Amino acid sequence: MSTVATDVVTDQIADPILLNAITHAVESCLAMCDGSAKCVGVSNIPTSDHGNITGMIGVHGDVSGFITVNLAEAVAFSAVGGLLQDHFDKLNTQVIDGAGEMTNIIAGGIKNGLSGTKWGFGNVTVPSVIVGQNYQIAYAGGLQYLSVSFEHDNDQAIMLDDRLIKVAISMIRL
């Protein structure tokens, strides 16, 4: 059974509605991928993404914005492997498509978690996947931003950077 620990977070750091939606969505997605993770960081200020696979999906309704899911390559191999019941040790179209599907699953979980709240949205776009590093996403002023970092339970990854998943949400109320 997967678990995501968030006991290090207080209301001063993060909107608890957004934080709960993100952590539950990641927990549900990783359960489908035969994995788990623990929360290792929360930021309401945009930070760099360390993983080289980033899924991005637009959201709109009463709010408008984006959800990004940044994965270390080792996490993508393990999680997509669990999702597809296969083994991956190199980046290929199945891993990239799987990262897009994970983004879709997480965005759907966040959508469900925010339903009926001031952050609720009714629609999502088709996910896009960025492969590579050294890019930067610039965010407009006035957005509600929250980034939650997780350490994946992949015992094959020795370095922390190879275990990281970061889910960020940036939205503005319309």
Short mmCIF file of C-alpha atoms in Angstrom, two decimals:
data_model
loop_
_atom_site.label_atom_id
_atom_site.label_comp_id
_atom_site.label_asym_id
_atom_site.label_seq_id
_atom_site.Cartn_x
_atom_site.Cartn_y
_atom_site.Cartn_z
CA MET A 1 0.00 0.00 0.00
CA SER A 2 1.35 3.42 -0.86
CA THR A 3 1.68 6.27 1.56
CA VAL A 4 2.57 9.92 1.25
CA ALA A 5 3.63 11.61 4.47
CA THR A 6 2.90 15.32 4.85
CA ASP A 7 3.43 15.82 8.55
CA VAL A 8 6.20 18.38 7.93
CA VAL A 9 3.80 20.91 6.43
CA THR A 10 1.81 23.63 8.15
CA ASP A 11 -0.91 25.98 6.93
CA GLN A 12 1.63 28.83 6.80
CA ILE A 13 3.63 27.06 4.09
CA ALA A 14 0.86 25.73 1.86
CA ASP A 15 -2.83 26.02 1.20
CA PRO A 16 -4.04 22.79 2.88
CA ILE A 17 -6.72 22.24 0.23
CA LEU A 18 -4.15 22.24 -2.58
CA LEU A 19 -1.63 20.23 -0.56
CA ASN A 20 -4.14 17.51 0.29
CA ALA A 21 -5.34 17.30 -3.32
CA ILE A 22 -1.78 16.91 -4.60
CA THR A 23 -0.66 14.36 -2.00
CA HIS A 24 -3.77 12.20 -2.42
CA ALA A 25 -3.46 12.33 -6.22
CA VAL A 26 0.20 11.28 -6.10
CA GLU A 27 -0.62 8.53 -3.60
CA SER A 28 -3.38 7.16 -5.85
CA CYS A 29 -1.25 7.34 -8.99
CA LEU A 30 1.71 5.60 -7.37
CA ALA A 31 -0.57 2.89 -5.98
CA MET A 32 -1.52 2.14 -9.61
CA CYS A 33 2.21 2.02 -10.38
CA ASP A 34 2.97 -0.42 -7.54
CA GLY A 35 4.94 2.25 -5.70
CA SER A 36 4.87 4.80 -2.93
CA ALA A 37 6.58 8.04 -1.95
CA LYS A 38 7.00 10.35 1.00
CA CYS A 39 6.68 14.11 0.97
CA VAL A 40 10.11 15.72 1.35
CA GLY A 41 9.40 19.35 0.55
CA VAL A 42 6.79 21.99 -0.09
CA SER A 43 7.26 25.42 -1.65
CA ASN A 44 4.97 28.25 -2.62
CA ILE A 45 7.82 29.78 -4.63
CA PRO A 46 8.78 28.22 -8.00
CA THR A 47 11.98 26.17 -7.85
CA SER A 48 14.08 24.32 -10.42
CA ASP A 49 13.01 20.91 -11.66
CA HIS A 50 15.76 18.31 -11.31
CA GLY A 51 14.17 15.44 -13.24
CA ASN A 52 14.46 15.26 -16.99
CA ILE A 53 10.88 14.17 -17.74
CA THR A 54 8.10 16.69 -17.14
CA GLY A 55 4.43 16.16 -17.88
CA MET A 56 2.35 19.31 -18.20
CA ILE A 57 -1.42 19.62 -18.35
CA GLY A 58 -3.64 22.69 -18.49
CA VAL A 59 -6.67 23.14 -16.25
CA HIS A 60 -9.60 25.49 -16.67
CA GLY A 61 -13.05 26.25 -15.33
CA ASP A 62 -13.50 28.63 -12.38
CA VAL A 63 -9.69 28.70 -12.28
CA SER A 64 -7.12 28.54 -15.04
CA GLY A 65 -3.59 27.23 -14.87
CA PHE A 66 -1.23 24.28 -15.15
CA ILE A 67 -0.19 21.17 -13.33
CA THR A 68 3.33 19.86 -13.89
CA VAL A 69 4.72 16.49 -12.88
CA ASN A 70 8.52 16.34 -12.93
CA LEU A 71 10.14 12.90 -12.69
CA ALA A 72 13.68 11.70 -12.38
CA GLU A 73 14.40 9.22 -15.18
CA ALA A 74 14.82 6.35 -12.67
CA VAL A 75 11.42 7.18 -11.16
CA ALA A 76 9.84 7.19 -14.61
CA PHE A 77 11.33 3.77 -15.41
CA SER A 78 10.10 2.29 -12.13
CA ALA A 79 6.66 3.94 -12.01
CA VAL A 80 5.80 3.44 -15.68
CA GLY A 81 7.11 -0.11 -15.38
CA GLY A 82 4.71 -0.69 -12.49
CA LEU A 83 1.85 0.94 -14.36
CA LEU A 84 2.41 -1.17 -17.50
CA GLN A 85 3.70 -4.26 -15.67
CA ASP A 86 6.91 -4.12 -17.70
CA HIS A 87 10.59 -3.31 -17.13
CA PHE A 88 12.32 -0.24 -18.55
CA ASP A 89 15.98 0.74 -18.35
CA LYS A 90 16.16 3.31 -21.12
CA LEU A 91 14.06 6.23 -22.23
CA ASN A 92 11.69 5.27 -25.04
CA THR A 93 8.23 6.17 -26.33
CA GLN A 94 6.50 3.87 -23.82
CA VAL A 95 8.17 5.63 -20.89
CA ILE A 96 7.35 9.07 -22.32
CA ASP A 97 3.73 8.08 -23.00
CA GLY A 98 3.56 6.54 -19.52
CA ALA A 99 4.81 9.79 -17.97
CA GLY A 100 2.02 11.58 -19.85
CA GLU A 101 -0.50 9.08 -18.51
CA MET A 102 0.83 9.55 -14.97
CA THR A 103 0.40 13.30 -15.43
CA ASN A 104 -3.17 12.70 -16.56
CA ILE A 105 -3.89 10.44 -13.57
CA ILE A 106 -2.41 12.93 -11.10
CA ALA A 107 -4.26 15.87 -12.71
CA GLY A 108 -7.51 13.87 -12.54
CA GLY A 109 -6.88 13.12 -8.88
CA ILE A 110 -6.20 16.79 -8.17
CA LYS A 111 -9.37 17.73 -10.07
CA ASN A 112 -11.40 15.33 -7.89
CA GLY A 113 -9.69 16.57 -4.73
CA LEU A 114 -10.45 20.20 -5.54
CA SER A 115 -14.04 19.63 -6.63
CA GLY A 116 -16.40 21.80 -4.61
CA THR A 117 -13.61 24.04 -3.31
CA LYS A 118 -12.61 27.54 -4.38
CA TRP A 119 -9.88 25.88 -6.51
CA GLY A 120 -12.20 23.53 -8.39
CA PHE A 121 -11.89 23.21 -12.16
CA GLY A 122 -13.94 21.26 -14.63
CA ASN A 123 -11.64 20.64 -17.57
CA VAL A 124 -8.12 19.48 -18.34
CA THR A 125 -6.16 19.54 -21.56
CA VAL A 126 -4.28 16.67 -23.16
CA PRO A 127 -0.93 16.23 -21.37
CA SER A 128 2.34 17.21 -23.01
CA VAL A 129 5.70 15.76 -22.00
CA ILE A 130 8.95 17.70 -22.00
CA VAL A 131 12.10 15.57 -22.16
CA GLY A 132 15.35 17.21 -21.16
CA GLN A 133 16.83 19.49 -18.54
CA ASN A 134 17.89 23.10 -18.18
CA TYR A 135 14.58 24.66 -19.07
CA GLN A 136 12.68 27.11 -16.91
CA ILE A 137 8.96 27.72 -16.59
CA ALA A 138 8.15 31.38 -15.98
CA TYR A 139 5.00 32.06 -13.95
CA ALA A 140 2.91 35.20 -14.18
CA GLY A 141 2.38 37.29 -11.07
CA GLY A 142 -0.83 36.81 -9.12
CA LEU A 143 -0.94 33.04 -9.49
CA GLN A 144 -1.49 30.66 -6.60
CA TYR A 145 1.53 28.36 -6.78
CA LEU A 146 2.35 25.22 -4.84
CA SER A 147 5.09 22.69 -5.46
CA VAL A 148 5.29 19.42 -3.54
CA SER A 149 8.38 17.21 -3.75
CA PHE A 150 8.25 13.49 -3.04
CA GLU A 151 10.91 10.84 -2.60
CA HIS A 152 9.93 7.72 -4.53
CA ASP A 153 10.53 4.35 -2.86
CA ASN A 154 12.67 3.07 -5.76
CA ASP A 155 15.35 1.01 -4.03
CA GLN A 156 17.35 0.79 -7.28
CA ALA A 157 18.05 4.55 -7.19
CA ILE A 158 20.97 5.37 -4.92
CA MET A 159 21.06 9.18 -5.20
CA LEU A 160 18.21 11.39 -3.95
CA ASP A 161 17.97 13.21 -7.30
CA ASP A 162 17.16 9.83 -8.88
CA ARG A 163 14.21 9.36 -6.51
CA LEU A 164 12.47 12.73 -6.86
CA ILE A 165 8.98 13.49 -8.09
CA LYS A 166 7.79 17.08 -8.02
CA VAL A 167 4.18 18.05 -8.63
CA ALA A 168 3.44 21.75 -9.04
CA ILE A 169 0.19 23.59 -9.53
CA SER A 170 -0.14 27.19 -10.67
CA MET A 171 -3.61 28.68 -10.95
CA ILE A 172 -5.53 31.90 -10.96
CA ARG A 173 -9.18 32.31 -10.05
CA LEU A 174 -11.21 33.77 -12.88
#
